[in-house]
XYZ file of C-alpha atoms in Angstrom:
118
model
C 22.531 -22.404 -1.228
C 24.726 -21.737 1.751
C 27.210 -18.898 2.002
C 29.888 -17.923 4.547
C 28.276 -14.524 5.202
C 25.996 -13.096 7.890
C 22.284 -13.454 7.150
C 21.715 -9.705 7.537
C 24.259 -8.940 4.828
C 22.758 -11.473 2.427
C 19.222 -10.287 3.165
C 20.335 -6.724 2.427
C 21.632 -7.761 -1.007
C 18.335 -9.490 -1.821
C 16.199 -6.681 -0.409
C 17.993 -3.968 -2.427
C 17.144 -5.208 -5.911
C 18.593 -2.061 -7.511
C 22.090 -3.540 -6.949
C 21.263 -6.933 -8.508
C 22.947 -6.102 -11.858
C 26.244 -5.899 -9.932
C 26.194 -9.505 -8.710
C 23.284 -11.397 -10.303
C 24.332 -12.019 -13.936
C 20.881 -12.236 -15.610
C 19.912 -8.799 -14.221
C 20.521 -5.835 -16.499
C 18.732 -2.991 -14.690
C 16.267 -2.571 -11.798
C 14.274 0.594 -11.172
C 12.334 1.138 -7.958
C 8.912 2.597 -8.853
C 7.291 2.765 -5.389
C 8.409 1.931 -1.845
C 6.690 2.469 1.514
C 9.281 0.750 3.721
C 7.696 -2.690 3.443
C 6.078 -2.945 0.021
C 7.626 -1.935 -3.266
C 7.137 -2.050 -7.016
C 10.100 -2.608 -9.300
C 10.605 -2.471 -13.068
C 13.156 -5.176 -13.856
C 15.150 -6.052 -16.979
C 17.074 -9.310 -17.321
C 18.656 -11.529 -19.930
C 16.423 -14.537 -20.535
C 17.849 -16.956 -23.061
C 18.901 -14.856 -26.040
C 16.760 -11.784 -25.300
C 16.190 -9.105 -22.686
C 12.866 -9.372 -20.856
C 11.205 -6.745 -18.692
C 8.447 -6.922 -16.098
C 7.015 -5.138 -13.054
C 7.250 -6.926 -9.709
C 5.503 -6.275 -6.408
C 7.568 -7.229 -3.372
C 6.878 -7.386 0.361
C 9.983 -7.130 2.519
C 10.093 -8.552 6.057
C 13.456 -7.620 7.558
C 12.673 -9.314 10.900
C 12.042 -12.673 9.248
C 14.549 -11.984 6.444
C 11.933 -12.785 3.801
C 11.080 -11.147 0.484
C 7.831 -12.234 -1.191
C 7.321 -11.269 -4.810
C 4.663 -11.328 -7.494
C 5.079 -10.202 -11.079
C 2.420 -7.635 -11.974
C 3.140 -7.561 -15.674
C 5.192 -10.620 -16.632
C 7.015 -10.831 -19.912
C 5.674 -13.500 -22.303
C 5.601 -16.454 -22.256
C 5.239 -16.090 -18.463
C 1.617 -15.522 -17.464
C 2.025 -15.458 -13.642
C 5.049 -15.642 -11.341
C 5.243 -15.541 -7.546
C 7.910 -16.571 -5.114
C 9.768 -16.132 -1.871
C 13.361 -15.426 -0.877
C 14.385 -16.472 2.658
C 17.687 -16.070 4.476
C 18.388 -18.218 7.551
C 21.426 -17.900 9.822
C 23.602 -21.006 10.160
C 26.609 -21.549 12.401
C 29.304 -19.951 10.221
C 27.105 -18.443 7.546
C 23.614 -18.471 6.106
C 21.222 -20.447 3.937
C 19.553 -18.543 1.091
C 16.465 -20.087 -0.496
C 14.591 -18.887 -3.565
C 11.308 -20.691 -4.089
C 9.294 -20.169 -7.254
C 9.778 -23.236 -9.406
C 6.144 -24.324 -8.971
C 4.608 -20.869 -8.639
C 4.400 -19.760 -12.259
C 2.239 -20.328 -15.304
C 2.909 -19.803 -18.982
C 0.502 -18.809 -21.711
C -1.366 -21.869 -22.954
C 0.571 -24.186 -20.591
C 3.018 -24.861 -23.443
C 5.625 -27.388 -22.201
C 8.477 -25.741 -24.147
C 7.642 -22.327 -22.650
C 7.455 -23.823 -19.145
C 10.855 -25.466 -19.630
C 12.353 -22.173 -20.906
C 10.890 -20.252 -17.954
């Protein structure tokens, strides 16, 4: 998506996952478990369908490249693995935000219905 905001501001909103419940509707709560300035672990809760799911994510933040890589350590079923990448690129009057993870997950037993739900 594109947004009429500076890339640094948008990156800051993505990088600080503890504020996600304020502007990212599926998010309910995010707790930072560990952080060393570049790598962090988060416990996340979000509405998924008609239930609240919780998982632990590892993230690597690269402020210079405005990238956040993530990997779920303990996904919530039916998700078996989930990885992805947020990127923020400056454009003329704003920024492009990309979230890539549509092909970087697996579900238990490769069940088509669970993959579609995920």
